[in-house]
PDB file of C-alpha atoms and ligand atoms in Angstrom:
ATOM      1  CA  MET A 787      -0.190   0.147   0.212  1.00 95.00           C
ATOM      2  CA  VAL A 788       1.205   3.527  -1.013  1.00 98.00           C
ATOM      3  CA  LYS A 789       1.806   5.342   2.131  1.00 98.00           C
ATOM      4  CA  LEU A 790       0.916   9.226   2.108  1.00 98.00           C
ATOM      5  CA  GLY A 791       2.121  11.905   4.412  1.00 98.00           C
ATOM      6  CA  VAL A 792      -0.254  15.091   4.227  1.00 99.00           C
ATOM      7  CA  LEU A 793       0.734  18.324   5.348  1.00 98.00           C
ATOM      8  CA  ILE A 794      -1.712  20.991   6.039  1.00 98.00           C
ATOM      9  CA  SER A 795      -2.018  24.650   7.807  1.00 98.00           C
ATOM     10  CA  GLY A 796      -5.206  24.696   8.821  1.00 97.00           C
ATOM     11  CA  THR A 797      -9.163  23.598   8.234  1.00 98.00           C
ATOM     12  CA  GLY A 798      -8.125  20.538   6.107  1.00 98.00           C
ATOM     13  CA  SER A 799     -10.843  19.621   4.034  1.00 98.00           C
ATOM     14  CA  ASN A 800      -8.759  18.581   1.103  1.00 98.00           C
ATOM     15  CA  LEU A 801      -7.129  16.051   3.542  1.00 98.00           C
ATOM     16  CA  LYS A 802     -10.700  15.174   4.914  1.00 98.00           C
ATOM     17  CA  ALA A 803     -11.558  14.767   0.955  1.00 98.00           C
ATOM     18  CA  VAL A 804      -8.531  12.011   0.727  1.00 98.00           C
ATOM     19  CA  LEU A 805      -9.406  10.112   4.034  1.00 98.00           C
ATOM     20  CA  ASP A 806     -13.094   9.686   2.568  1.00 98.00           C
ATOM     21  CA  ALA A 807     -11.751   8.705  -0.561  1.00 98.00           C
ATOM     22  CA  ILE A 808      -9.792   5.837   0.900  1.00 98.00           C
ATOM     23  CA  ASP A 809     -12.597   5.096   3.652  1.00 98.00           C
ATOM     24  CA  GLN A 810     -14.626   4.781   0.558  1.00 98.00           C
ATOM     25  CA  GLY A 811     -12.525   2.723  -1.571  1.00 98.00           C
ATOM     26  CA  ARG A 812     -11.713   5.675  -4.232  1.00 98.00           C
ATOM     27  CA  LEU A 813      -8.031   5.839  -3.318  1.00 98.00           C
ATOM     28  CA  ALA A 814      -6.020   2.713  -2.581  1.00 98.00           C
ATOM     29  CA  ALA A 815      -3.576   4.163  -0.314  1.00 98.00           C
ATOM     30  CA  GLU A 816      -2.805   4.874   3.075  1.00 98.00           C
ATOM     31  CA  VAL A 817      -2.419   8.425   5.574  1.00 98.00           C
ATOM     32  CA  ALA A 818       0.552   7.228   7.331  1.00 98.00           C
ATOM     33  CA  VAL A 819       0.775  10.565   8.891  1.00 98.00           C
ATOM     34  CA  VAL A 820      -0.266  14.405   8.884  1.00 98.00           C
ATOM     35  CA  ILE A 821       1.805  16.929   9.826  1.00 98.00           C
ATOM     36  CA  SER A 822       0.800  20.616  10.695  1.00 98.00           C
ATOM     37  CA  ASN A 823       2.791  23.556  11.203  1.00 98.00           C
ATOM     38  CA  VAL A 824       0.087  25.540  12.846  1.00 98.00           C
ATOM     39  CA  PRO A 825      -0.566  23.674  16.416  1.00 98.00           C
ATOM     40  CA  SER A 826      -4.605  25.167  16.107  1.00 98.00           C
ATOM     41  CA  ALA A 827      -4.802  23.608  12.467  1.00 98.00           C
ATOM     42  CA  LYS A 828      -8.641  22.312  13.126  1.00 98.00           C
ATOM     43  CA  GLY A 829      -7.458  19.577  10.390  1.00 98.00           C
ATOM     44  CA  LEU A 830      -5.678  17.815  12.586  1.00 98.00           C
ATOM     45  CA  GLU A 831      -8.768  16.517  14.022  1.00 98.00           C
ATOM     46  CA  HIS A 832      -9.798  14.759  10.983  1.00 98.00           C
ATOM     47  CA  ALA A 833      -6.850  12.460  11.243  1.00 98.00           C
ATOM     48  CA  ARG A 834      -7.022  11.884  14.792  1.00 98.00           C
ATOM     49  CA  ALA A 835     -10.633  10.565  14.550  1.00 98.00           C
ATOM     50  CA  ARG A 836      -9.293   8.210  12.458  1.00 97.00           C
ATOM     51  CA  GLY A 837      -6.587   7.213  14.687  1.00 98.00           C
ATOM     52  CA  ILE A 838      -3.915   8.288  12.200  1.00 98.00           C
ATOM     53  CA  PRO A 839      -0.828   9.933  14.047  1.00 98.00           C
ATOM     54  CA  ALA A 840      -1.203  13.909  13.624  1.00 98.00           C
ATOM     55  CA  LEU A 841       1.854  15.799  14.578  1.00 98.00           C
ATOM     56  CA  VAL A 842       2.557  19.508  15.181  1.00 98.00           C
ATOM     57  CA  ILE A 843       6.028  20.739  14.089  1.00 98.00           C
ATOM     58  CA  ASP A 844       5.656  24.364  14.583  1.00 98.00           C
ATOM     59  CA  HIS A 845       8.090  26.289  12.079  1.00 98.00           C
ATOM     60  CA  LYS A 846       8.619  29.127  14.651  1.00 97.00           C
ATOM     61  CA  ALA A 847      10.234  26.496  16.728  1.00 97.00           C
ATOM     62  CA  PHE A 848      13.106  26.163  13.854  1.00 97.00           C
ATOM     63  CA  ASP A 849      15.985  28.641  12.909  1.00 97.00           C
ATOM     64  CA  GLY A 850      15.316  28.820   9.177  1.00 96.00           C
ATOM     65  CA  ARG A 851      13.148  26.799   6.224  1.00 97.00           C
ATOM     66  CA  ALA A 852      15.989  24.237   6.001  1.00 97.00           C
ATOM     67  CA  ALA A 853      16.040  23.208   9.500  1.00 98.00           C
ATOM     68  CA  PHE A 854      12.173  23.369   9.480  1.00 98.00           C
ATOM     69  CA  ASP A 855      11.928  21.297   6.391  1.00 98.00           C
ATOM     70  CA  ALA A 856      14.912  18.649   7.945  1.00 98.00           C
ATOM     71  CA  SER A 857      12.229  17.870  10.769  1.00 98.00           C
ATOM     72  CA  LEU A 858       9.644  17.062   8.468  1.00 98.00           C
ATOM     73  CA  VAL A 859      12.093  14.690   6.594  1.00 98.00           C
ATOM     74  CA  ASP A 860      12.857  12.836   9.740  1.00 98.00           C
ATOM     75  CA  THR A 861       9.009  12.628  10.141  1.00 98.00           C
ATOM     76  CA  LEU A 862       8.171  11.474   7.226  1.00 98.00           C
ATOM     77  CA  ARG A 863      11.131   8.949   6.811  1.00 98.00           C
ATOM     78  CA  ALA A 864      10.030   7.631  10.612  1.00 98.00           C
ATOM     79  CA  HIS A 865       6.767   6.658   8.870  1.00 98.00           C
ATOM     80  CA  GLU A 866       7.867   5.400   5.990  1.00 98.00           C
ATOM     81  CA  VAL A 867       5.998   7.713   3.409  1.00 98.00           C
ATOM     82  CA  ASP A 868       6.270   7.103  -0.323  1.00 98.00           C
ATOM     83  CA  TRP A 869       4.468  10.411  -1.282  1.00 98.00           C
ATOM     84  CA  VAL A 870       4.293  13.921   0.308  1.00 98.00           C
ATOM     85  CA  VAL A 871       0.615  15.909  -0.369  1.00 99.00           C
ATOM     86  CA  LEU A 872       0.786  19.238   0.578  1.00 98.00           C
ATOM     87  CA  ALA A 873      -2.669  20.011   1.492  1.00 98.00           C
ATOM     88  CA  GLY A 874      -3.301  23.631   2.297  1.00 98.00           C
ATOM     89  CA  PHE A 875       0.292  23.744   3.470  1.00 98.00           C
ATOM     90  CA  MET A 876       1.105  27.314   3.276  1.00 96.00           C
ATOM     91  CA  ARG A 877       4.648  26.920   3.950  1.00 96.00           C
ATOM     92  CA  VAL A 878       7.549  27.709   0.891  1.00 94.00           C
ATOM     93  CA  ILE A 879       9.542  24.227   0.813  1.00 95.00           C
ATOM     94  CA  THR A 880      13.168  24.137   0.679  1.00 97.00           C
ATOM     95  CA  PRO A 881      15.593  21.696  -1.330  1.00 97.00           C
ATOM     96  CA  VAL A 882      15.877  19.629   1.883  1.00 98.00           C
ATOM     97  CA  LEU A 883      12.491  18.749   1.573  1.00 98.00           C
ATOM     98  CA  LEU A 884      12.204  18.336  -2.494  1.00 97.00           C
ATOM     99  CA  ASP A 885      15.381  16.349  -2.390  1.00 97.00           C
ATOM    100  CA  ALA A 886      14.651  14.108   0.274  1.00 98.00           C
ATOM    101  CA  PHE A 887      11.661  13.212  -1.804  1.00 98.00           C
ATOM    102  CA  PRO A 888      12.237  14.006  -5.730  1.00 95.00           C
ATOM    103  CA  TYR A 889       8.873  14.510  -7.406  1.00 95.00           C
ATOM    104  CA  ARG A 890       7.213  12.740  -5.120  1.00 97.00           C
ATOM    105  CA  ILE A 891       5.919  15.669  -3.391  1.00 98.00           C
ATOM    106  CA  VAL A 892       2.163  16.823  -4.888  1.00 98.00           C
ATOM    107  CA  ASN A 893       0.272  20.003  -4.490  1.00 98.00           C
ATOM    108  CA  ILE A 894      -2.833  21.707  -4.887  1.00 98.00           C
ATOM    109  CA  HIS A 895      -2.876  25.047  -5.572  1.00 98.00           C
ATOM    110  CA  PRO A 896      -6.592  26.996  -5.930  1.00 98.00           C
ATOM    111  CA  ALA A 897      -6.142  28.741  -9.301  1.00 98.00           C
ATOM    112  CA  LEU A 898      -5.566  27.792 -12.997  1.00 98.00           C
ATOM    113  CA  LEU A 899      -1.754  27.787 -12.922  1.00 98.00           C
ATOM    114  CA  PRO A 900       0.402  29.145 -14.230  1.00 98.00           C
ATOM    115  CA  SER A 901      -1.934  31.717 -13.417  1.00 98.00           C
ATOM    116  CA  PHE A 902      -2.415  33.229 -10.271  1.00 98.00           C
ATOM    117  CA  PRO A 903       0.776  31.552  -7.812  1.00 98.00           C
ATOM    118  CA  GLY A 904       1.159  32.195  -4.652  1.00 96.00           C
ATOM    119  CA  MET A 905      -0.976  33.249  -1.625  1.00 96.00           C
ATOM    120  CA  HIS A 906      -4.744  34.166  -2.233  1.00 97.00           C
ATOM    121  CA  ALA A 907      -4.874  32.741  -5.356  1.00 98.00           C
ATOM    122  CA  GLN A 908      -9.021  32.822  -5.525  1.00 98.00           C
ATOM    123  CA  LYS A 909      -8.669  36.450  -4.764  1.00 98.00           C
ATOM    124  CA  GLN A 910      -6.176  37.493  -7.239  1.00 98.00           C
ATOM    125  CA  ALA A 911      -8.141  35.758  -9.813  1.00 98.00           C
ATOM    126  CA  PHE A 912     -11.688  37.211  -8.638  1.00 98.00           C
ATOM    127  CA  GLU A 913     -10.192  40.556  -8.417  1.00 98.00           C
ATOM    128  CA  TYR A 914      -8.465  40.119 -11.982  1.00 98.00           C
ATOM    129  CA  GLY A 915     -12.053  39.841 -13.264  1.00 98.00           C
ATOM    130  CA  VAL A 916     -11.297  35.982 -14.609  1.00 98.00           C
ATOM    131  CA  ARG A 917     -14.652  34.419 -16.367  1.00 98.00           C
ATOM    132  CA  ILE A 918     -13.279  30.877 -15.882  1.00 98.00           C
ATOM    133  CA  ALA A 919     -10.997  29.857 -12.397  1.00 98.00           C
ATOM    134  CA  GLY A 920     -10.231  26.518 -11.262  1.00 98.00           C
ATOM    135  CA  CYS A 921      -7.679  24.350  -9.208  1.00 98.00           C
ATOM    136  CA  THR A 922      -4.639  22.761 -10.339  1.00 98.00           C
ATOM    137  CA  VAL A 923      -2.951  19.539  -8.839  1.00 98.00           C
ATOM    138  CA  HIS A 924       1.142  19.533  -9.505  1.00 98.00           C
ATOM    139  CA  LEU A 925       3.992  18.301  -8.581  1.00 97.00           C
ATOM    140  CA  VAL A 926       6.440  20.265  -6.367  1.00 97.00           C
ATOM    141  CA  ASP A 927       9.638  21.814  -7.941  1.00 94.00           C
ATOM    142  CA  ALA A 928      11.995  24.759  -6.540  1.00 93.00           C
ATOM    143  CA  GLY A 929       9.537  27.378  -8.036  1.00 93.00           C
ATOM    144  CA  THR A 930       6.499  28.473  -6.479  1.00 95.00           C
ATOM    145  CA  ASP A 931       3.685  26.807  -7.624  1.00 97.00           C
ATOM    146  CA  THR A 932       5.906  26.078 -11.162  1.00 96.00           C
ATOM    147  CA  GLY A 933       6.018  22.160 -10.948  1.00 96.00           C
ATOM    148  CA  PRO A 934       4.453  20.266 -13.513  1.00 96.00           C
ATOM    149  CA  ILE A 935       0.792  20.013 -14.035  1.00 97.00           C
ATOM    150  CA  LEU A 936      -0.758  16.807 -13.311  1.00 97.00           C
ATOM    151  CA  ALA A 937      -4.669  17.876 -13.739  1.00 98.00           C
ATOM    152  CA  GLN A 938      -6.689  20.754 -13.455  1.00 98.00           C
ATOM    153  CA  ALA A 939     -10.570  21.621 -13.245  1.00 98.00           C
ATOM    154  CA  ALA A 940     -12.159  24.533 -14.151  1.00 98.00           C
ATOM    155  CA  VAL A 941     -15.165  26.531 -12.594  1.00 98.00           C
ATOM    156  CA  PRO A 942     -17.115  29.498 -13.939  1.00 98.00           C
ATOM    157  CA  VAL A 943     -17.313  32.451 -12.696  1.00 98.00           C
ATOM    158  CA  PHE A 944     -20.411  34.293 -12.069  1.00 98.00           C
ATOM    159  CA  ASP A 945     -21.386  38.097 -11.713  1.00 97.00           C
ATOM    160  CA  SER A 946     -23.097  37.396  -8.679  1.00 98.00           C
ATOM    161  CA  ASP A 947     -20.249  35.981  -6.983  1.00 98.00           C
ATOM    162  CA  ASP A 948     -17.369  37.414  -4.614  1.00 98.00           C
ATOM    163  CA  ALA A 949     -13.980  36.020  -3.823  1.00 98.00           C
ATOM    164  CA  SER A 950     -15.777  33.630  -0.813  1.00 98.00           C
ATOM    165  CA  THR A 951     -18.590  32.413  -3.202  1.00 98.00           C
ATOM    166  CA  LEU A 952     -16.272  31.505  -5.678  1.00 98.00           C
ATOM    167  CA  SER A 953     -13.460  30.245  -3.349  1.00 98.00           C
ATOM    168  CA  ALA A 954     -15.829  27.750  -2.144  1.00 98.00           C
ATOM    169  CA  ARG A 955     -16.814  26.666  -5.854  1.00 98.00           C
ATOM    170  CA  ILE A 956     -13.163  25.942  -6.690  1.00 98.00           C
ATOM    171  CA  LEU A 957     -12.733  23.940  -3.067  1.00 98.00           C
ATOM    172  CA  ALA A 958     -15.513  21.499  -4.234  1.00 98.00           C
ATOM    173  CA  GLU A 959     -13.511  20.977  -7.150  1.00 98.00           C
ATOM    174  CA  GLU A 960     -10.295  20.456  -5.446  1.00 98.00           C
ATOM    175  CA  HIS A 961     -11.964  18.041  -3.183  1.00 98.00           C
ATOM    176  CA  GLN A 962     -12.841  15.784  -6.538  1.00 98.00           C
ATOM    177  CA  LEU A 963      -9.620  16.325  -7.828  1.00 98.00           C
ATOM    178  CA  LEU A 964      -6.867  15.653  -5.434  1.00 98.00           C
ATOM    179  CA  PRO A 965      -8.236  12.050  -4.548  1.00 98.00           C
ATOM    180  CA  ARG A 966      -8.480  11.351  -8.206  1.00 98.00           C
ATOM    181  CA  VAL A 967      -5.239  12.573  -9.129  1.00 98.00           C
ATOM    182  CA  LEU A 968      -3.504  10.235  -6.295  1.00 98.00           C
ATOM    183  CA  GLN A 969      -5.303   7.076  -7.227  1.00 98.00           C
ATOM    184  CA  TRP A 970      -3.763   7.790 -10.636  1.00 98.00           C
ATOM    185  CA  ILE A 971       0.052   8.389  -9.063  1.00 98.00           C
ATOM    186  CA  VAL A 972      -1.115   4.996  -6.578  1.00 98.00           C
ATOM    187  CA  GLU A 973      -1.939   3.050  -9.947  1.00 97.00           C
ATOM    188  CA  GLY A 974       1.266   4.335 -11.769  1.00 97.00           C
ATOM    189  CA  ARG A 975      -0.039   6.431 -14.073  1.00 97.00           C
ATOM    190  CA  VAL A 976       1.881   9.146 -13.858  1.00 97.00           C
ATOM    191  CA  ASP A 977       5.348   9.075 -15.436  1.00 96.00           C
ATOM    192  CA  VAL A 978       7.995  12.154 -14.829  1.00 95.00           C
ATOM    193  CA  GLU A 979      10.429  12.825 -17.798  1.00 93.00           C
ATOM    194  CA  ARG A 980      13.696  14.536 -16.751  1.00 87.00           C
ATOM    195  CA  PRO A 981      15.714  15.862 -19.752  1.00 83.00           C
ATOM    196  CA  LEU A 982      19.238  15.156 -19.506  1.00 86.00           C
ATOM    197  CA  GLY A 983      20.920  18.244 -18.452  1.00 85.00           C
ATOM    198  CA  GLY A 984      18.232  19.671 -16.363  1.00 80.00           C
ATOM    199  CA  GLY A 985      15.377  21.829 -17.412  1.00 83.00           C
ATOM    200  CA  ARG A 986      11.861  21.585 -17.060  1.00 88.00           C
ATOM    201  CA  ALA A 987      10.731  18.229 -15.941  1.00 91.00           C
ATOM    202  CA  ARG A 988       7.416  16.870 -18.086  1.00 92.00           C
ATOM    203  CA  VAL A 989       4.752  14.343 -16.716  1.00 95.00           C
ATOM    204  CA  ARG A 990       2.828  11.873 -18.939  1.00 95.00           C
ATOM    205  CA  VAL A 991      -0.213  10.921 -17.331  1.00 95.00           C
ATOM    206  CA  ASN A 992      -2.074   8.099 -18.764  1.00 94.00           C
ATOM    207  CA  VAL A 993      -5.370   8.371 -18.458  1.00 93.00           C
ATOM    208  CA  ASP A 994      -8.172   8.658 -21.007  1.00 81.00           C
ATOM    209  CA  SER A 995      -9.483  12.135 -19.777  1.00 67.00           C
ATOM    210  CA  ARG A 996      -8.224  14.487 -17.069  1.00 62.00           C
TER     211      ARG A 996
HETATM  212  C1  GAR B1284      -7.069  25.056  -0.400  1.00 89.63           C
HETATM  213  O1  GAR B1284      -8.184  25.903  -1.310  1.00 89.63           O
HETATM  214  C2  GAR B1284      -5.897  24.902  -1.242  1.00 89.63           C
HETATM  215  O2  GAR B1284      -5.640  24.614  -2.440  1.00 89.63           O
HETATM  216  C3  GAR B1284      -5.061  26.164  -0.765  1.00 89.63           C
HETATM  217  O3  GAR B1284      -5.637  26.432   0.180  1.00 89.63           O
HETATM  218  C4  GAR B1284      -6.823  25.612   1.152  1.00 89.63           C
HETATM  219  C5  GAR B1284      -6.671  24.795   2.186  1.00 89.63           C
HETATM  220  O4  GAR B1284      -7.788  24.410   2.461  1.00 89.63           O
HETATM  221  N1  GAR B1284      -3.540  25.821  -0.868  1.00 89.63           N
HETATM  222  C6  GAR B1284      -2.823  27.223  -0.955  1.00 89.63           C
HETATM  223  O5  GAR B1284      -2.839  27.952  -1.476  1.00 89.63           O
HETATM  224  C7  GAR B1284      -1.628  26.692  -1.259  1.00 89.63           C
HETATM  225  N2  GAR B1284      -0.375  27.647  -1.941  1.00 89.63           N
HETATM  226  P1  GAR B1284      -8.205  23.115   3.299  1.00 89.63           P
HETATM  227  O6  GAR B1284      -7.240  23.186   4.613  1.00 89.63           O
HETATM  228  O7  GAR B1284      -9.441  23.295   3.781  1.00 89.63           O
HETATM  229  O8  GAR B1284      -7.502  22.104   2.619  1.00 89.63           O
END
């Protein structure tokens, strides 16, 4: 069974979507550990309710990002994690974590990348005035929300929307997309091609439609 380590910072509704997909047999994986960098993160409860180790590693307790990431790596390795899932994890990660899980870190981002990377992506998109918004699941590389895209889902933006109603519509799609892509990974449908001599990696996702 593929073991996932899920990193969160807040509500954890995407974590819950992953756990529900596992419970319902839509995702053949195990969440081996959940780690939050925020001690009060509500999402930890979704793991604890299922008896899954739910740990706090507070970034504020570390002297710099690399030391924090080294602690994450130690903990993920201690739980024999195969793939790391960033599910609303609001920290920039360093090569310490990237190199420990090369092209094995998945992020969900609430915008159609490469538009609107970074924080408050839904608000950025709303304020720009886009007519189509959405979410992206991608592999993490050294940039901010720049890694190879695995799948995207689009939603309409209505004139009656505000940033909050749009965010809710996007989040509902995130809850569908993230477990689906993780199941593709489990099924071995995701191949990463790294060009010799460096350059941007490409992914092949061997599914009929995405
Ligand atoms: C989600 O919308 C996720 O895409 C976003 O944070 C939210 C977390 O919600 N992530 C980012 O913005 C990462 N840059 P959740 O805690 O309920 O899953």
